[in-house]
Amino acid sequence: MEPRLDLTKEYGLVLEGGGAKGAYQIGAWKALKEAGVKIKGVSGTSVGALNGALICMDDLERAENLWANISYSQIINVDDELMGRLFDKSQMKPEFLRETLKEIFRMLGEGGMDITPLRRLIEENIDEDLIRKSPVEFYSCTYSLTDRKELNVDMKTVPEGQMKDMLLASAYLPGFKNEKLHGKTYVDGGATNVLPMDVLLEHGYQDLILLRIFGVGREKKVSIPEGVSVTEIAPRGNLGNTLQFDAGKSRKNMRLGYYDALRAIYGLQGKIYYVEQTREECYYLKQLVQAKPEVRAALLEAYELDRSPEQEMRSFVELLLPLLAVELKLPKDWNYSSLYLAILETAARHCKVHRYRVYTVQQLLEETKRKIGENGIPEGMPDCVQLILDVKSGDEEEED
């Protein structure tokens, strides 16, 4: 695969705040690192600042191990089983809910959740010396309640020994027990700037990559200067709750981040799957119109469209295909390749084809057919998928 990102450029990486969702960013960083994307600087809020520190340390293994084994008790002083019940619908029985909420209200009544474990996690995993020596610039965003102002901190300029405290200052989520740091009180940077892209723009960065996790907070309106390029890597699915520090969920989010970053780096297509699209537009129209005549006729009849011999193909191309595009919720500027891929993804999803792999169009089609051959056509499969499943293109033996 050929990357769409320019690997000769140096990028600024913007890491959004969002608590437990932060595992996604480490997965995305892994893909960027493997592809050879050069990171010149990082700005982060809350968990984005903590991940930014790990990126500056260039320690992917440490970052992956941290998130793959994360637990609630590593962040706040709580019982892991009790907190796990809060996010496990199968265990959400009234008595469990009452017990969990009682414990949470108790902690809030005592000034907030004790984050001594988070302090210890930062102490054990963040190497201040490595960050100071890193060629990567590093900025974190927090808000000083004492000074009543937002702070965009150049982490390499903070006094010796205070870097870890400033990372903690950026991550004081609402509900956490807030203690003074060096005489001042801080709150999570997301209160004023959950996505600190303005910080890197102010430092002259021309090429930005945003690692979105859609955390709770205020997203500033930022004017993008002329000549600045912005690439966004963002999840299309739910990353879970901000406080869902569950190892299993984090591993899933890291995997999602990795593949979503591949989508951005290599221009992969698909809403659900990750598809390398190598064909011209005319190929997909040809594939659609070469569906078996009985399949076309059945669909035209189902949609009550003219299927007389002299009008059949015109009805199919000019009326039926646009109707399918609407049903599949494609944008108004859809084309035949996006329609074909939407139909293929629908079929693959119903057949439970494995999601996390980079496919060519032909590979995804063949895997879908293989699943149908093993298990039959799944219940609820839309009739329109027959347009692609029964086609013999004449070049199926070729590599896509």
Coordinates of C-alpha atoms in Angstrom, one line a residue:
M1 CA 0.0 0.0 0.0
E2 CA 1.1 3.5 -0.8
P3 CA 0.6 6.1 2.0
R4 CA -1.5 9.1 1.3
L5 CA 0.2 11.1 4.0
D6 CA 3.4 12.9 2.9
L7 CA 6.1 11.0 4.8
T8 CA 8.6 13.8 4.0
K9 CA 6.8 16.2 6.2
E10 CA 7.0 16.7 10.0
Y11 CA 3.6 16.7 11.8
G12 CA 2.1 18.1 14.9
L13 CA 0.0 15.6 16.8
V14 CA -3.1 16.9 18.7
L15 CA -4.3 14.5 21.4
E16 CA -7.9 15.1 22.7
G17 CA -8.9 14.6 26.3
G18 CA -11.3 11.8 27.1
G19 CA -10.2 9.7 30.1
A20 CA -10.4 6.0 29.5
K21 CA -11.0 6.5 25.8
G22 CA -7.3 7.4 25.5
A23 CA -6.3 3.8 24.6
Y24 CA -7.5 4.6 21.1
Q25 CA -4.7 7.2 20.7
I26 CA -2.0 4.7 21.4
G27 CA -3.3 2.3 18.8
A28 CA -3.3 5.2 16.3
W29 CA 0.2 6.2 17.3
K30 CA 1.4 2.6 16.6
A31 CA 0.1 2.8 13.0
L32 CA 1.7 6.2 12.5
K33 CA 5.0 5.0 13.9
E34 CA 5.0 1.8 11.8
A35 CA 4.2 3.9 8.6
G36 CA 7.2 6.2 9.3
V37 CA 5.1 9.4 10.0
K38 CA 7.4 12.0 11.5
I39 CA 6.1 13.7 14.7
K40 CA 7.7 17.0 15.4
G41 CA 5.5 18.1 18.3
V42 CA 2.6 17.0 20.5
S43 CA -0.1 18.9 22.3
G44 CA -2.5 17.1 24.6
T45 CA -5.2 17.7 27.2
S46 CA -5.9 15.4 30.1
V47 CA -5.3 11.8 29.0
G48 CA -4.0 13.3 25.8
A49 CA -1.2 14.9 27.8
L50 CA -0.4 11.6 29.5
N51 CA -0.3 9.8 26.1
G52 CA 1.7 12.7 24.7
A53 CA 4.4 12.1 27.4
L54 CA 4.6 8.5 26.4
I55 CA 4.9 9.5 22.7
C56 CA 7.7 11.9 23.5
M57 CA 9.5 9.1 25.4
D58 CA 9.1 7.0 22.2
D59 CA 8.2 4.0 24.3
L60 CA 5.4 2.2 22.4
E61 CA 5.8 -1.0 24.3
R62 CA 5.4 0.7 27.6
A63 CA 2.3 2.6 26.4
E64 CA 0.7 -0.5 25.0
N65 CA 1.3 -2.5 28.2
L66 CA 0.0 0.3 30.3
W67 CA -3.3 0.5 28.4
A68 CA -3.7 -3.3 27.8
N69 CA -3.5 -3.9 31.5
I70 CA -5.3 -0.8 32.9
S71 CA -7.8 -1.1 35.7
Y72 CA -10.1 1.2 37.7
S73 CA -7.9 0.8 40.8
Q74 CA -4.9 2.1 38.9
I75 CA -6.6 5.4 38.4
I76 CA -8.8 5.9 41.5
N77 CA -8.9 4.2 44.9
V78 CA -11.9 1.9 44.2
D79 CA -12.8 -1.7 44.1
D80 CA -12.3 -3.0 40.5
E81 CA -15.2 -5.5 40.7
L82 CA -17.6 -2.8 42.0
M83 CA -16.7 -0.4 39.2
G84 CA -16.9 -3.1 36.6
R85 CA -20.5 -3.8 37.5
L86 CA -21.3 -0.1 36.8
F87 CA -20.4 -0.6 33.1
D88 CA -21.5 -4.2 32.7
K89 CA -25.2 -4.3 31.7
S90 CA -25.4 -8.0 32.3
Q91 CA -24.7 -7.3 36.0
M92 CA -26.7 -4.2 36.4
K93 CA -29.0 -5.6 39.1
P94 CA -30.8 -3.2 41.4
E95 CA -28.8 -4.3 44.5
F96 CA -25.4 -3.9 42.6
L97 CA -26.4 -0.5 41.3
R98 CA -27.4 0.7 44.8
E99 CA -24.1 -0.6 46.3
T100 CA -22.0 1.0 43.5
L101 CA -23.8 4.4 43.7
K102 CA -23.6 4.4 47.5
E103 CA -19.8 4.0 47.2
I104 CA -19.5 6.7 44.6
F105 CA -21.6 9.2 46.6
R106 CA -19.5 8.3 49.7
M107 CA -16.3 9.3 47.8
L108 CA -17.8 12.5 46.5
G109 CA -18.9 13.4 50.0
E110 CA -15.4 13.0 51.1
G111 CA -14.1 15.6 48.6
G112 CA -14.0 13.4 45.5
M113 CA -12.4 10.2 44.2
D114 CA -9.0 9.5 45.6
I115 CA -6.6 9.6 42.6
T116 CA -3.5 8.5 44.5
P117 CA -3.2 5.5 42.2
L118 CA -3.1 7.8 39.2
R119 CA -0.3 9.8 40.7
R120 CA 1.5 6.5 41.3
L121 CA 0.8 5.4 37.7
I122 CA 2.4 8.6 36.4
E123 CA 5.3 8.3 38.7
E124 CA 6.0 4.7 37.6
N125 CA 5.6 5.2 33.8
I126 CA 6.7 8.8 32.9
D127 CA 10.4 9.5 32.6
E128 CA 11.0 13.2 32.9
D129 CA 14.6 13.0 31.7
L130 CA 13.6 11.1 28.5
I131 CA 11.0 13.7 27.7
R132 CA 13.4 16.6 28.2
K133 CA 15.9 15.0 25.9
S134 CA 13.3 14.1 23.2
P135 CA 13.4 15.9 19.9
V136 CA 9.6 16.1 20.0
E137 CA 8.1 19.3 21.4
F138 CA 5.5 18.7 24.1
Y139 CA 2.7 21.0 25.3
S140 CA -0.1 20.2 27.8
C141 CA -3.3 22.1 28.5
T142 CA -4.8 22.6 31.9
Y143 CA -6.8 25.2 33.7
S144 CA -5.6 27.0 36.9
L145 CA -8.5 27.7 39.3
T146 CA -6.1 29.7 41.4
D147 CA -5.2 32.1 38.5
R148 CA -8.6 31.6 36.7
K149 CA -6.9 31.1 33.4
E150 CA -6.1 28.4 30.8
L151 CA -2.5 27.3 30.7
N152 CA -0.8 25.8 27.7
V153 CA 2.4 24.5 29.3
D154 CA 5.6 23.9 27.4
M155 CA 6.5 20.8 29.4
K156 CA 10.2 21.0 28.7
T157 CA 10.3 24.4 30.5
V158 CA 8.7 23.5 33.7
P159 CA 11.0 23.4 36.8
E160 CA 12.9 20.3 37.3
G161 CA 10.9 17.7 39.1
Q162 CA 7.5 19.3 38.4
M163 CA 6.6 17.7 35.0
K164 CA 4.7 14.8 36.5
D165 CA 2.7 17.2 38.7
M166 CA 1.8 19.3 35.6
L167 CA 0.6 16.1 33.8
L168 CA -1.6 15.4 36.8
A169 CA -2.9 19.0 36.7
S170 CA -4.1 18.5 33.2
A171 CA -6.1 15.3 34.2
Y172 CA -8.1 16.5 37.2
L173 CA -11.5 15.3 35.9
P174 CA -14.7 16.5 37.7
G175 CA -15.3 14.2 40.6
F176 CA -11.6 13.6 41.3
K177 CA -10.3 14.7 44.7
N178 CA -8.5 17.9 43.9
E179 CA -5.3 18.7 45.8
K180 CA -3.1 21.7 45.5
L181 CA 0.1 21.3 43.4
H182 CA 2.9 23.7 44.3
G183 CA 0.4 26.0 46.0
K184 CA -2.2 26.1 43.1
T185 CA -5.4 24.3 42.3
Y186 CA -6.0 23.0 38.8
V187 CA -8.9 21.4 36.9
D188 CA -8.9 19.1 33.8
G189 CA -7.8 21.0 30.7
G190 CA -10.9 19.9 28.9
A191 CA -12.9 22.5 30.8
T192 CA -11.6 25.1 28.4
N193 CA -9.7 23.3 25.6
V194 CA -10.4 19.6 25.1
L195 CA -8.7 19.5 21.7
P196 CA -5.7 21.8 21.9
M197 CA -4.9 22.3 18.2
D198 CA -4.6 26.0 18.6
V199 CA -1.4 25.5 20.7
L200 CA 0.5 23.9 17.8
L201 CA -0.9 26.5 15.3
E202 CA 0.4 29.3 17.5
H203 CA 3.8 27.6 17.3
G204 CA 3.8 27.7 13.5
Y205 CA 2.9 24.1 12.7
Q206 CA 1.7 23.7 9.1
D207 CA 0.6 20.0 9.1
L208 CA -1.5 18.6 12.0
I209 CA -2.9 15.2 12.8
L210 CA -5.8 15.2 15.2
L211 CA -6.4 12.0 17.3
R212 CA -10.0 12.4 18.3
I213 CA -11.7 10.5 21.1
F214 CA -14.6 12.9 21.7
G215 CA -14.2 13.4 25.4
V216 CA -16.4 15.6 27.5
G217 CA -15.2 19.2 27.4
R218 CA -15.1 22.5 25.5
E219 CA -13.8 22.3 22.0
K220 CA -12.5 25.7 20.9
K221 CA -13.4 27.2 17.6
V222 CA -10.2 27.5 15.7
S223 CA -9.5 29.2 12.5
I224 CA -7.3 27.2 10.2
P225 CA -4.8 29.4 8.5
E226 CA -4.3 29.2 4.7
G227 CA -1.8 26.6 3.8
V228 CA -2.3 24.4 7.0
S229 CA -3.3 20.8 6.4
V230 CA -5.3 18.9 9.0
T231 CA -5.8 15.1 9.0
E232 CA -8.3 13.8 11.5
I233 CA -8.3 10.2 12.8
A234 CA -11.5 9.5 14.7
P235 CA -13.6 6.6 15.8
R236 CA -16.9 5.7 14.0
G237 CA -17.9 3.6 16.9
N238 CA -18.4 4.1 20.6
L239 CA -15.2 4.1 22.7
G240 CA -17.1 3.7 26.0
N241 CA -17.3 5.8 29.0
T242 CA -14.7 8.4 30.1
L243 CA -14.3 6.5 33.4
Q244 CA -14.4 3.0 31.9
F245 CA -10.8 2.0 32.8
D246 CA -11.3 -1.6 31.8
A247 CA -8.4 -3.6 30.2
G248 CA -10.6 -5.5 27.8
K249 CA -12.3 -2.3 26.5
S250 CA -8.9 -0.6 26.2
R251 CA -7.4 -3.4 24.1
K252 CA -10.4 -3.1 21.7
N253 CA -10.0 0.6 21.5
M254 CA -6.3 0.3 20.8
R255 CA -7.1 -2.0 17.9
L256 CA -9.7 0.3 16.6
G257 CA -7.3 3.2 16.8
Y258 CA -4.7 1.3 14.9
Y259 CA -7.0 0.4 12.0
D260 CA -8.6 3.9 11.9
A261 CA -5.1 5.4 11.6
L262 CA -4.3 3.0 8.7
R263 CA -7.5 4.3 7.0
A264 CA -6.2 7.8 7.2
I265 CA -2.6 7.0 6.3
Y266 CA -3.3 4.9 3.3
G267 CA -6.7 6.3 2.2
L268 CA -8.5 3.1 2.9
Q269 CA -12.2 3.0 2.0
G270 CA -15.2 1.6 3.9
K271 CA -17.3 2.7 6.9
I272 CA -17.1 -0.6 8.8
Y273 CA -14.2 -2.4 7.1
Y274 CA -10.8 -1.3 5.9
V275 CA -10.6 -1.7 2.1
E276 CA -7.9 -0.9 -0.3
Q277 CA -9.7 0.4 -3.4
T278 CA -7.6 -0.1 -6.5
R279 CA -10.3 -0.1 -9.3
E280 CA -11.5 2.6 -11.5
E281 CA -15.1 3.9 -11.2
C282 CA -16.2 2.2 -14.4
Y283 CA -15.3 -1.2 -12.9
Y284 CA -18.0 -0.9 -10.2
L285 CA -20.7 0.2 -12.6
K286 CA -19.8 -2.8 -14.8
Q287 CA -20.1 -5.1 -11.8
L288 CA -23.5 -3.8 -10.8
V289 CA -25.0 -4.0 -14.3
Q290 CA -23.6 -7.5 -14.8
A291 CA -25.8 -8.9 -12.0
K292 CA -27.9 -11.8 -13.1
P293 CA -31.0 -10.7 -15.1
E294 CA -33.3 -12.5 -12.7
V295 CA -31.7 -10.6 -9.7
R296 CA -32.2 -7.2 -11.5
A297 CA -35.8 -8.1 -12.4
A298 CA -36.6 -9.2 -8.9
L299 CA -35.3 -5.9 -7.4
L300 CA -37.1 -3.8 -10.0
E301 CA -40.3 -5.6 -9.2
A302 CA -39.8 -5.2 -5.5
Y303 CA -39.4 -1.4 -5.9
E304 CA -42.3 -1.3 -8.4
L305 CA -40.1 0.1 -11.2
D306 CA -40.5 -0.5 -15.0
R307 CA -38.9 -3.8 -15.9
S308 CA -40.0 -4.0 -19.5
P309 CA -37.2 -5.2 -21.9
E310 CA -36.8 -1.7 -23.5
Q311 CA -36.7 0.1 -20.1
E312 CA -35.1 -2.4 -17.7
M313 CA -31.5 -1.2 -17.8
R314 CA -32.5 2.4 -17.7
S315 CA -34.7 1.8 -14.7
F316 CA -31.9 -0.2 -13.0
V317 CA -29.2 2.5 -13.5
E318 CA -31.2 5.7 -13.2
L319 CA -33.8 4.7 -10.6
L320 CA -33.0 1.6 -8.7
L321 CA -29.3 2.3 -7.9
P322 CA -30.1 5.9 -6.5
L323 CA -32.9 4.3 -4.4
L324 CA -30.4 1.8 -3.0
A325 CA -27.9 4.7 -2.3
V326 CA -30.6 6.4 -0.2
E327 CA -31.4 3.2 1.7
L328 CA -27.7 2.7 2.5
K329 CA -27.5 6.2 3.7
L330 CA -24.8 7.3 1.3
P331 CA -24.1 11.1 0.8
K332 CA -25.7 12.9 -2.1
D333 CA -22.4 12.9 -4.0
W334 CA -22.3 9.0 -4.0
N335 CA -20.7 7.2 -6.9
Y336 CA -20.8 3.6 -8.2
S337 CA -17.7 2.6 -6.2
S338 CA -19.1 3.9 -2.9
L339 CA -22.5 2.2 -3.6
Y340 CA -20.8 -1.1 -4.5
L341 CA -18.7 -1.0 -1.4
A342 CA -21.7 -0.1 0.8
I343 CA -23.5 -3.2 -0.5
L344 CA -20.4 -5.3 0.0
E345 CA -20.0 -4.1 3.6
T346 CA -23.6 -4.8 4.3
A347 CA -23.2 -8.3 3.1
A348 CA -19.9 -8.8 5.0
R349 CA -21.4 -7.4 8.2
H350 CA -24.4 -9.8 8.1
C351 CA -22.0 -12.7 7.5
K352 CA -19.9 -11.6 10.4
V353 CA -16.7 -11.3 8.4
H354 CA -13.8 -10.4 10.6
R355 CA -13.5 -6.6 10.7
Y356 CA -9.9 -5.9 11.7
R357 CA -7.9 -6.7 8.6
V358 CA -7.0 -4.7 5.5
Y359 CA -8.8 -6.2 2.5
T360 CA -8.9 -5.5 -1.2
V361 CA -12.4 -5.3 -2.6
Q362 CA -12.0 -8.8 -4.1
Q363 CA -10.7 -10.3 -0.9
L364 CA -13.6 -8.9 1.1
L365 CA -16.0 -10.2 -1.5
E366 CA -14.4 -13.7 -1.5
E367 CA -14.4 -13.9 2.3
T368 CA -18.1 -13.0 2.3
K369 CA -18.9 -15.6 -0.3
R370 CA -16.9 -18.2 1.8
K371 CA -18.9 -17.4 4.9
I372 CA -22.1 -17.8 2.9
G373 CA -20.8 -21.1 1.5
E374 CA -20.2 -22.4 5.0
N375 CA -23.2 -21.0 6.9
G376 CA -25.8 -20.1 4.2
I377 CA -27.3 -16.6 3.7
P378 CA -27.9 -15.0 7.1
E379 CA -31.4 -14.1 8.2
G380 CA -32.1 -10.4 7.4
M381 CA -29.7 -10.1 4.6
P382 CA -31.0 -7.4 2.2
D383 CA -31.9 -8.6 -1.3
C384 CA -29.7 -6.0 -2.9
V385 CA -26.5 -7.9 -1.9
Q386 CA -27.4 -10.4 -4.7
L387 CA -26.3 -7.7 -7.1
I388 CA -22.7 -8.4 -6.2
L389 CA -22.7 -12.0 -4.8
D390 CA -23.9 -13.6 -8.1
V391 CA -21.7 -11.6 -10.5
K392 CA -19.0 -13.4 -12.4
S393 CA -16.7 -10.6 -13.5
G394 CA -14.5 -12.6 -15.8
D395 CA -11.4 -11.5 -13.9
E396 CA -12.1 -13.0 -10.4
E397 CA -8.9 -15.0 -10.7
E398 CA -6.9 -11.8 -10.8
E399 CA -5.5 -10.1 -7.7
D400 CA -7.5 -7.0 -7.0

